Short mmCIF file of N, CA, C and O in Angstrom, two decimals:
data_model
loop_
_atom_site.label_atom_id
_atom_site.label_comp_id
_atom_site.label_asym_id
_atom_site.label_seq_id
_atom_site.Cartn_x
_atom_site.Cartn_y
_atom_site.Cartn_z
N MET A 1 -51.75 -75.19 -22.30
CA MET A 1 -49.62 -75.76 -21.97
C MET A 1 -49.54 -75.78 -20.11
O MET A 1 -48.57 -75.97 -19.65
N ILE A 2 -50.06 -74.51 -20.14
CA ILE A 2 -50.00 -73.81 -18.46
C ILE A 2 -50.66 -75.37 -17.50
O ILE A 2 -49.92 -75.60 -16.78
N LYS A 3 -51.68 -76.26 -18.01
CA LYS A 3 -51.70 -76.82 -17.22
C LYS A 3 -51.12 -78.62 -16.88
O LYS A 3 -50.39 -78.83 -16.44
N THR A 4 -50.17 -78.33 -18.22
CA THR A 4 -48.60 -79.26 -18.77
C THR A 4 -47.83 -79.43 -17.70
O THR A 4 -47.48 -80.13 -17.16
N TYR A 5 -47.73 -78.06 -17.58
CA TYR A 5 -46.87 -77.23 -16.79
C TYR A 5 -47.53 -77.24 -15.50
O TYR A 5 -46.46 -77.88 -14.54
N PHE A 6 -48.59 -77.30 -14.71
CA PHE A 6 -48.46 -77.37 -13.76
C PHE A 6 -48.81 -78.64 -13.32
O PHE A 6 -48.38 -79.72 -11.99
N PHE A 7 -48.98 -79.95 -14.30
CA PHE A 7 -48.95 -81.09 -14.47
C PHE A 7 -46.82 -81.76 -13.50
O PHE A 7 -47.05 -82.41 -12.70
N LEU A 8 -46.74 -80.56 -14.23
CA LEU A 8 -45.19 -81.11 -14.72
C LEU A 8 -44.60 -80.51 -12.42
O LEU A 8 -43.86 -81.46 -11.94
N LEU A 9 -45.08 -79.53 -11.94
CA LEU A 9 -45.28 -78.97 -11.08
C LEU A 9 -45.46 -80.07 -10.06
O LEU A 9 -45.09 -80.45 -9.14
N VAL A 10 -46.72 -80.51 -10.03
CA VAL A 10 -47.22 -81.61 -9.25
C VAL A 10 -46.46 -82.81 -9.58
O VAL A 10 -46.05 -83.27 -8.04
N ALA A 11 -45.60 -83.24 -10.65
CA ALA A 11 -44.80 -84.36 -10.24
C ALA A 11 -43.54 -84.14 -9.61
O ALA A 11 -43.36 -85.25 -9.03
N VAL A 12 -43.66 -83.43 -10.03
CA VAL A 12 -41.52 -82.71 -8.47
C VAL A 12 -42.02 -83.01 -7.52
O VAL A 12 -41.84 -83.02 -6.58
N ALA A 13 -43.42 -82.25 -7.32
CA ALA A 13 -43.59 -82.39 -5.73
C ALA A 13 -43.68 -83.57 -4.74
O ALA A 13 -43.42 -83.92 -4.35
N PHE A 14 -43.97 -84.34 -5.89
CA PHE A 14 -44.67 -85.76 -5.49
C PHE A 14 -43.32 -86.25 -5.70
O PHE A 14 -42.46 -87.39 -4.17
N GLU A 15 -42.53 -86.35 -5.64
CA GLU A 15 -40.51 -86.42 -6.68
C GLU A 15 -40.30 -86.39 -5.16
O GLU A 15 -39.56 -87.31 -4.59
N THR A 16 -40.33 -84.98 -5.05
CA THR A 16 -40.24 -84.27 -4.07
C THR A 16 -40.42 -84.61 -2.37
O THR A 16 -39.68 -85.16 -1.85
N PHE A 17 -41.42 -85.21 -2.33
CA PHE A 17 -41.98 -85.79 -1.50
C PHE A 17 -41.08 -86.64 -0.41
O PHE A 17 -41.19 -87.58 -0.37
N GLY A 18 -41.81 -87.87 -1.85
CA GLY A 18 -41.30 -89.59 -1.70
C GLY A 18 -39.81 -89.38 -1.38
O GLY A 18 -39.40 -90.16 -0.69
N SER A 19 -38.68 -88.36 -2.27
CA SER A 19 -37.43 -88.03 -2.04
C SER A 19 -36.83 -88.00 -0.70
O SER A 19 -36.19 -88.38 0.21
N ALA A 20 -37.85 -87.07 0.06
CA ALA A 20 -37.42 -86.79 1.39
C ALA A 20 -38.26 -87.78 2.59
O ALA A 20 -37.35 -88.00 3.44
N CYS A 21 -39.19 -87.97 2.08
CA CYS A 21 -39.80 -89.98 3.04
C CYS A 21 -38.27 -90.82 2.58
O CYS A 21 -38.67 -91.70 3.89
N LEU A 22 -37.89 -90.87 1.38
CA LEU A 22 -36.94 -92.33 1.60
C LEU A 22 -35.99 -91.58 2.10
O LEU A 22 -35.01 -92.80 3.46
N GLN A 23 -35.67 -90.85 2.53
CA GLN A 23 -34.31 -90.67 3.62
C GLN A 23 -34.76 -90.75 5.21
O GLN A 23 -34.36 -90.96 5.90
N ALA A 24 -36.39 -90.41 4.92
CA ALA A 24 -36.88 -89.93 5.93
C ALA A 24 -37.14 -91.71 6.80
O ALA A 24 -37.57 -92.22 8.18
N SER A 25 -37.27 -92.61 6.25
CA SER A 25 -37.60 -93.85 6.19
C SER A 25 -36.61 -94.77 6.80
O SER A 25 -36.99 -95.81 7.77
N GLN A 26 -34.84 -94.21 6.68
CA GLN A 26 -34.23 -95.13 7.35
C GLN A 26 -33.89 -96.32 6.76
O GLN A 26 -33.73 -96.87 7.72
N GLN A 27 -33.22 -96.49 5.00
CA GLN A 27 -33.48 -97.54 5.09
C GLN A 27 -34.40 -98.82 4.46
O GLN A 27 -34.51 -99.38 4.79
N PHE A 28 -35.77 -98.31 4.94
CA PHE A 28 -36.93 -98.55 4.93
C PHE A 28 -37.44 -100.13 6.28
O PHE A 28 -37.85 -100.72 6.41
N THR A 29 -37.50 -98.94 7.61
CA THR A 29 -37.01 -99.24 8.28
C THR A 29 -37.91 -98.22 9.17
O THR A 29 -38.40 -99.31 10.34
N LYS A 30 -38.90 -97.75 8.40
CA LYS A 30 -39.83 -96.38 9.41
C LYS A 30 -40.95 -96.71 8.99
O LYS A 30 -40.76 -96.29 7.10
N LEU A 31 -42.40 -97.38 9.19
CA LEU A 31 -43.18 -97.95 8.03
C LEU A 31 -44.37 -96.28 7.47
O LEU A 31 -44.15 -96.54 5.46
N TRP A 32 -44.46 -94.77 7.59
CA TRP A 32 -44.98 -94.30 7.15
C TRP A 32 -44.22 -93.15 6.16
O TRP A 32 -44.22 -93.04 5.12
N PRO A 33 -42.70 -93.53 6.76
CA PRO A 33 -41.76 -92.77 5.26
C PRO A 33 -41.94 -93.12 4.46
O PRO A 33 -41.84 -93.23 2.78
N THR A 34 -41.62 -94.93 4.50
CA THR A 34 -41.80 -95.91 3.11
C THR A 34 -43.21 -95.87 2.65
O THR A 34 -43.20 -96.00 1.60
N VAL A 35 -44.42 -95.72 3.29
CA VAL A 35 -44.54 -95.99 2.73
C VAL A 35 -45.56 -94.17 1.82
O VAL A 35 -46.15 -94.44 0.79
N GLY A 36 -44.68 -92.88 2.63
CA GLY A 36 -44.65 -91.22 1.41
C GLY A 36 -43.84 -92.35 0.85
O GLY A 36 -43.62 -90.93 -0.49
N VAL A 37 -42.80 -92.95 0.54
CA VAL A 37 -41.43 -93.16 -0.52
C VAL A 37 -42.60 -94.01 -1.98
O VAL A 37 -42.42 -92.97 -2.97
N ALA A 38 -43.29 -94.67 -1.30
CA ALA A 38 -44.87 -95.20 -2.90
C ALA A 38 -45.18 -93.91 -2.63
O ALA A 38 -45.47 -93.90 -4.53
N VAL A 39 -45.89 -93.52 -1.96
CA VAL A 39 -46.99 -92.48 -2.55
C VAL A 39 -45.69 -91.36 -3.83
O VAL A 39 -46.22 -91.15 -4.04
N GLY A 40 -45.15 -90.67 -3.05
CA GLY A 40 -44.48 -90.03 -3.83
C GLY A 40 -44.25 -90.13 -5.21
O GLY A 40 -43.77 -89.61 -5.92
N PHE A 41 -43.20 -91.94 -5.03
CA PHE A 41 -42.55 -92.08 -6.72
C PHE A 41 -43.89 -92.28 -7.76
O PHE A 41 -44.00 -91.68 -8.51
N ILE A 42 -45.10 -93.18 -6.83
CA ILE A 42 -46.48 -93.31 -7.68
C ILE A 42 -46.87 -92.19 -8.60
O ILE A 42 -47.73 -92.48 -9.58
N GLY A 43 -47.34 -91.44 -7.39
CA GLY A 43 -47.84 -89.84 -7.75
C GLY A 43 -47.22 -89.65 -9.01
O GLY A 43 -47.39 -88.41 -9.72
N GLY A 44 -45.85 -88.88 -8.50
CA GLY A 44 -44.52 -88.91 -9.80
C GLY A 44 -44.49 -88.92 -10.79
O GLY A 44 -44.55 -88.22 -11.60
N LEU A 45 -45.01 -90.18 -10.97
CA LEU A 45 -45.01 -91.19 -12.48
C LEU A 45 -45.67 -90.68 -13.16
O LEU A 45 -45.77 -90.67 -14.15
N TYR A 46 -47.11 -91.27 -12.17
CA TYR A 46 -48.29 -90.45 -13.08
C TYR A 46 -48.49 -89.13 -13.59
O TYR A 46 -49.14 -89.38 -14.46
N PHE A 47 -47.93 -88.45 -12.81
CA PHE A 47 -47.75 -87.00 -13.59
C PHE A 47 -47.16 -87.06 -14.49
O PHE A 47 -47.07 -85.89 -15.37
N PHE A 48 -45.89 -87.25 -14.22
CA PHE A 48 -44.81 -87.08 -15.48
C PHE A 48 -45.30 -87.81 -16.86
O PHE A 48 -45.22 -87.39 -17.74
N THR A 49 -46.27 -89.11 -15.94
CA THR A 49 -46.13 -89.36 -17.83
C THR A 49 -48.09 -88.39 -19.06
O THR A 49 -47.98 -87.79 -19.71
N LEU A 50 -48.36 -87.80 -17.93
CA LEU A 50 -49.04 -86.87 -17.91
C LEU A 50 -48.78 -85.70 -18.71
O LEU A 50 -49.22 -85.16 -19.57
N VAL A 51 -47.54 -85.43 -18.48
CA VAL A 51 -46.15 -84.15 -19.00
C VAL A 51 -46.34 -84.61 -20.37
O VAL A 51 -46.29 -84.26 -21.16
N LEU A 52 -46.38 -86.09 -20.47
CA LEU A 52 -45.46 -86.18 -22.06
C LEU A 52 -46.40 -86.35 -22.20
O LEU A 52 -45.54 -86.92 -24.16
N LYS A 53 -47.34 -86.17 -22.32
CA LYS A 53 -48.45 -86.71 -24.28
C LYS A 53 -48.29 -85.14 -24.73
O LYS A 53 -48.55 -84.88 -25.36
N VAL A 54 -47.95 -84.57 -23.77
CA VAL A 54 -47.27 -83.15 -24.38
C VAL A 54 -46.45 -82.68 -24.64
O VAL A 54 -45.56 -82.33 -26.59
N LEU A 55 -45.11 -82.48 -23.63
CA LEU A 55 -43.72 -82.52 -23.99
C LEU A 55 -42.75 -83.52 -24.48
O LEU A 55 -43.50 -84.83 -24.15
N PRO A 56 -42.65 -83.32 -24.96
CA PRO A 56 -41.48 -84.59 -25.01
C PRO A 56 -40.40 -84.76 -24.06
O PRO A 56 -40.29 -84.75 -23.25
N LEU A 57 -39.87 -86.81 -24.09
CA LEU A 57 -38.88 -87.24 -23.23
C LEU A 57 -37.99 -86.32 -23.24
O LEU A 57 -38.43 -86.20 -21.23
N GLY A 58 -37.05 -86.07 -23.43
CA GLY A 58 -35.47 -85.67 -23.03
C GLY A 58 -35.99 -84.00 -22.35
O GLY A 58 -35.53 -83.78 -21.23
N ILE A 59 -37.09 -83.21 -22.33
CA ILE A 59 -37.27 -81.94 -22.24
C ILE A 59 -37.75 -82.46 -20.75
O ILE A 59 -38.11 -81.32 -19.85
N THR A 60 -39.00 -82.85 -21.10
CA THR A 60 -39.70 -83.67 -19.45
C THR A 60 -38.72 -83.99 -18.64
O THR A 60 -38.96 -83.90 -17.00
N TYR A 61 -38.28 -84.82 -18.72
CA TYR A 61 -36.93 -85.20 -17.68
C TYR A 61 -35.82 -84.25 -17.81
O TYR A 61 -35.86 -84.68 -16.38
N ALA A 62 -35.47 -83.58 -17.82
CA ALA A 62 -34.59 -82.63 -18.05
C ALA A 62 -35.45 -81.57 -16.78
O ALA A 62 -34.62 -81.13 -16.04
N LEU A 63 -36.31 -81.03 -17.21
CA LEU A 63 -37.20 -80.28 -16.04
C LEU A 63 -37.35 -80.91 -15.00
O LEU A 63 -37.36 -80.44 -14.57
N TRP A 64 -37.81 -82.16 -15.05
CA TRP A 64 -38.53 -82.58 -13.70
C TRP A 64 -37.10 -83.22 -12.59
O TRP A 64 -37.56 -83.21 -11.51
N SER A 65 -36.47 -83.85 -13.67
CA SER A 65 -34.90 -83.98 -12.91
C SER A 65 -34.53 -82.94 -11.88
O SER A 65 -33.80 -82.47 -11.13
N GLY A 66 -34.19 -81.49 -12.76
CA GLY A 66 -34.03 -80.25 -12.71
C GLY A 66 -34.49 -79.28 -11.54
O GLY A 66 -34.12 -79.04 -10.31
N ILE A 67 -36.02 -79.22 -11.87
CA ILE A 67 -36.24 -78.76 -10.70
C ILE A 67 -36.94 -80.17 -9.68
O ILE A 67 -36.27 -79.10 -8.51
N GLY A 68 -36.61 -80.69 -9.61
CA GLY A 68 -36.44 -82.06 -8.32
C GLY A 68 -35.29 -81.94 -7.54
O GLY A 68 -35.79 -81.80 -6.29
N MET A 69 -34.10 -81.58 -7.94
CA MET A 69 -33.10 -81.70 -7.99
C MET A 69 -32.66 -80.51 -6.52
O MET A 69 -32.41 -80.27 -5.39
N VAL A 70 -33.83 -79.09 -7.24
CA VAL A 70 -33.05 -77.38 -6.85
C VAL A 70 -33.79 -78.04 -5.63
O VAL A 70 -34.07 -77.45 -4.81
N LEU A 71 -35.19 -78.55 -5.98
CA LEU A 71 -36.03 -78.62 -4.30
C LEU A 71 -35.65 -79.71 -2.93
O LEU A 71 -35.60 -79.19 -2.10
N ILE A 72 -35.59 -80.67 -3.90
CA ILE A 72 -35.01 -81.39 -3.26
C ILE A 72 -33.34 -81.28 -1.73
O ILE A 72 -33.52 -81.67 -1.23
N ALA A 73 -32.72 -80.35 -2.15
CA ALA A 73 -31.42 -79.70 -2.02
C ALA A 73 -32.00 -78.78 -1.21
O ALA A 73 -31.36 -78.84 0.03
N GLY A 74 -32.92 -78.51 -0.93
CA GLY A 74 -33.50 -76.98 0.13
C GLY A 74 -34.06 -78.05 0.85
O GLY A 74 -34.55 -77.70 2.19
N VAL A 75 -34.57 -79.20 0.73
CA VAL A 75 -35.50 -80.15 1.20
C VAL A 75 -34.48 -80.15 2.69
O VAL A 75 -34.41 -80.75 3.86
N GLY A 76 -33.60 -81.29 2.13
CA GLY A 76 -31.88 -81.71 3.01
C GLY A 76 -31.75 -80.60 4.18
O GLY A 76 -31.30 -80.83 4.59
N TRP A 77 -31.66 -79.20 3.03
CA TRP A 77 -30.64 -78.43 4.19
C TRP A 77 -31.98 -78.09 5.30
O TRP A 77 -31.46 -77.87 6.07
N LEU A 78 -33.43 -77.96 5.05
CA LEU A 78 -34.58 -77.23 6.62
C LEU A 78 -34.70 -78.62 7.01
O LEU A 78 -34.81 -78.27 8.29
N LEU A 79 -34.96 -80.00 6.33
CA LEU A 79 -35.49 -80.87 7.69
C LEU A 79 -34.25 -81.36 7.73
O LEU A 79 -34.66 -82.36 9.02
N PHE A 80 -33.45 -81.42 6.52
CA PHE A 80 -32.14 -82.73 8.22
C PHE A 80 -31.09 -82.02 7.57
O PHE A 80 -29.41 -82.97 8.00
N ASN A 81 -30.79 -81.38 7.82
CA ASN A 81 -30.04 -80.11 8.14
C ASN A 81 -28.55 -80.73 7.48
O ASN A 81 -27.27 -80.44 7.66
N GLN A 82 -29.18 -80.75 6.46
CA GLN A 82 -27.54 -80.77 4.71
C GLN A 82 -27.19 -79.70 4.32
O GLN A 82 -28.15 -79.48 3.55
N ARG A 83 -26.09 -79.49 4.87
CA ARG A 83 -25.27 -78.44 3.95
C ARG A 83 -25.42 -78.07 2.88
O ARG A 83 -24.52 -79.32 2.28
N LEU A 84 -24.77 -77.10 1.98
CA LEU A 84 -24.09 -77.17 0.50
C LEU A 84 -23.17 -75.98 0.56
O LEU A 84 -23.91 -75.17 1.21
N ASP A 85 -21.80 -76.51 -0.13
CA ASP A 85 -21.13 -75.67 -0.03
C ASP A 85 -20.67 -74.55 -1.29
O ASP A 85 -21.84 -75.17 -1.80
N ALA A 86 -19.59 -73.97 -1.45
CA ALA A 86 -20.01 -73.19 -2.30
C ALA A 86 -20.04 -73.44 -4.23
O ALA A 86 -20.91 -73.50 -5.04
N PRO A 87 -19.35 -74.92 -4.54
CA PRO A 87 -19.89 -75.74 -5.26
C PRO A 87 -20.69 -76.18 -5.84
O PRO A 87 -21.40 -76.12 -6.56
N ALA A 88 -21.75 -76.92 -4.55
CA ALA A 88 -22.58 -77.29 -4.41
C ALA A 88 -23.89 -76.00 -5.64
O ALA A 88 -24.41 -76.80 -5.92
N LEU A 89 -23.55 -74.87 -4.40
CA LEU A 89 -24.47 -74.10 -4.80
C LEU A 89 -24.76 -73.60 -6.34
O LEU A 89 -25.23 -73.28 -7.29
N ILE A 90 -23.19 -73.32 -6.54
CA ILE A 90 -23.51 -73.14 -7.74
C ILE A 90 -23.50 -74.24 -9.12
O ILE A 90 -24.10 -73.64 -10.39
N GLY A 91 -23.09 -75.67 -8.75
CA GLY A 91 -23.65 -76.43 -9.02
C GLY A 91 -25.73 -76.17 -9.27
O GLY A 91 -25.79 -76.12 -10.60
N ILE A 92 -25.62 -76.34 -9.14
CA ILE A 92 -27.95 -75.81 -8.62
C ILE A 92 -27.77 -74.55 -9.46
O ILE A 92 -28.85 -74.74 -9.76
N GLY A 93 -27.29 -73.29 -9.39
CA GLY A 93 -27.07 -72.30 -10.18
C GLY A 93 -27.22 -72.44 -11.72
O GLY A 93 -28.11 -72.19 -12.91
N LEU A 94 -26.05 -73.66 -11.61
CA LEU A 94 -26.08 -73.81 -13.46
C LEU A 94 -27.37 -75.40 -14.35
O LEU A 94 -27.75 -74.07 -15.00
N ILE A 95 -27.99 -75.45 -13.21
CA ILE A 95 -29.21 -76.32 -13.68
C ILE A 95 -30.22 -75.56 -13.55
O ILE A 95 -31.18 -75.91 -14.40
N LEU A 96 -30.22 -74.08 -12.80
CA LEU A 96 -31.50 -73.56 -12.88
C LEU A 96 -31.43 -72.71 -13.93
O LEU A 96 -32.71 -72.75 -15.53
N ALA A 97 -29.81 -72.49 -14.50
CA ALA A 97 -29.85 -71.80 -15.41
C ALA A 97 -30.03 -73.19 -17.85
O ALA A 97 -30.78 -72.47 -17.81
N GLY A 98 -29.73 -73.51 -16.55
CA GLY A 98 -30.40 -74.95 -17.84
C GLY A 98 -31.83 -74.85 -17.80
O GLY A 98 -32.35 -74.81 -19.57
N ILE A 99 -32.62 -75.11 -17.23
CA ILE A 99 -33.64 -75.16 -17.38
C ILE A 99 -34.45 -73.80 -17.30
O ILE A 99 -35.05 -74.07 -17.85
N MET A 100 -33.75 -71.99 -17.42
CA MET A 100 -34.04 -71.24 -17.88
C MET A 100 -33.96 -71.18 -19.16
O MET A 100 -35.17 -71.06 -20.22
N VAL A 101 -33.14 -71.75 -19.68
CA VAL A 101 -31.96 -71.36 -21.39
C VAL A 101 -34.16 -72.30 -22.35
O VAL A 101 -34.37 -72.54 -22.98
N ILE A 102 -33.52 -73.42 -22.18
CA ILE A 102 -34.68 -74.49 -22.05
C ILE A 102 -35.95 -74.33 -22.36
O ILE A 102 -36.58 -73.94 -23.30
N ASN A 103 -36.11 -73.57 -21.44
CA ASN A 103 -37.81 -73.10 -21.19
C ASN A 103 -37.83 -71.29 -21.93
O ASN A 103 -38.79 -71.34 -22.81
N LEU A 104 -36.89 -70.88 -22.15
CA LEU A 104 -36.66 -69.75 -22.87
C LEU A 104 -36.09 -69.44 -24.29
O LEU A 104 -37.31 -68.41 -25.11
N PHE A 105 -35.85 -70.94 -24.74
CA PHE A 105 -35.00 -70.31 -25.83
C PHE A 105 -35.19 -71.34 -26.63
O PHE A 105 -34.92 -71.37 -28.07
N SER A 106 -35.42 -72.91 -26.03
CA SER A 106 -35.33 -73.78 -27.08
C SER A 106 -37.04 -73.57 -27.71
O SER A 106 -38.07 -74.02 -27.31
N ARG A 107 -36.88 -74.28 -29.09
CA ARG A 107 -38.21 -75.26 -29.93
C ARG A 107 -38.85 -76.16 -29.81
O ARG A 107 -39.55 -76.28 -30.57
N SER A 108 -37.99 -76.93 -28.87
CA SER A 108 -37.81 -78.26 -29.00
C SER A 108 -39.09 -79.19 -28.07
O SER A 108 -38.68 -80.13 -27.71
N HIS A 109 -39.43 -77.79 -26.97
CA HIS A 109 -40.43 -78.55 -26.10
C HIS A 109 -42.24 -78.81 -26.09
O HIS A 109 -42.36 -78.86 -25.43
N PHE A 110 -42.00 -78.66 -27.93
CA PHE A 110 -43.36 -78.91 -27.82
C PHE A 110 -43.58 -80.39 -29.14
O PHE A 110 -42.16 -80.25 -29.38
N HIS A 111 -44.62 -80.71 -28.85
CA HIS A 111 -44.81 -82.11 -29.67
C HIS A 111 -44.39 -81.60 -31.64
O HIS A 111 -45.86 -80.55 -31.45
#
């Protein structure tokens, strides 16, 4: 099971990289960030499918998208100077709380 969560984190890392490259590509007008988009999203989807061998789709997608959203919000802040206001930070906190509830209390995250 630890390997499954490791693959999930790798999928999220690829997806976060792809999303950051999407911003940097400036609508696909810069070559290397555009290549990064493809690498990031293809790699993310590949590892996402490995996780689906163990975890159900709904739980996997909730974790993948929630963790990815939190990470890309941080990347946007660090790399692109995109600031978040209090309601955005509260919303991100609620998403993190939801991820914790799923992992700590739900019995539905196993096949």
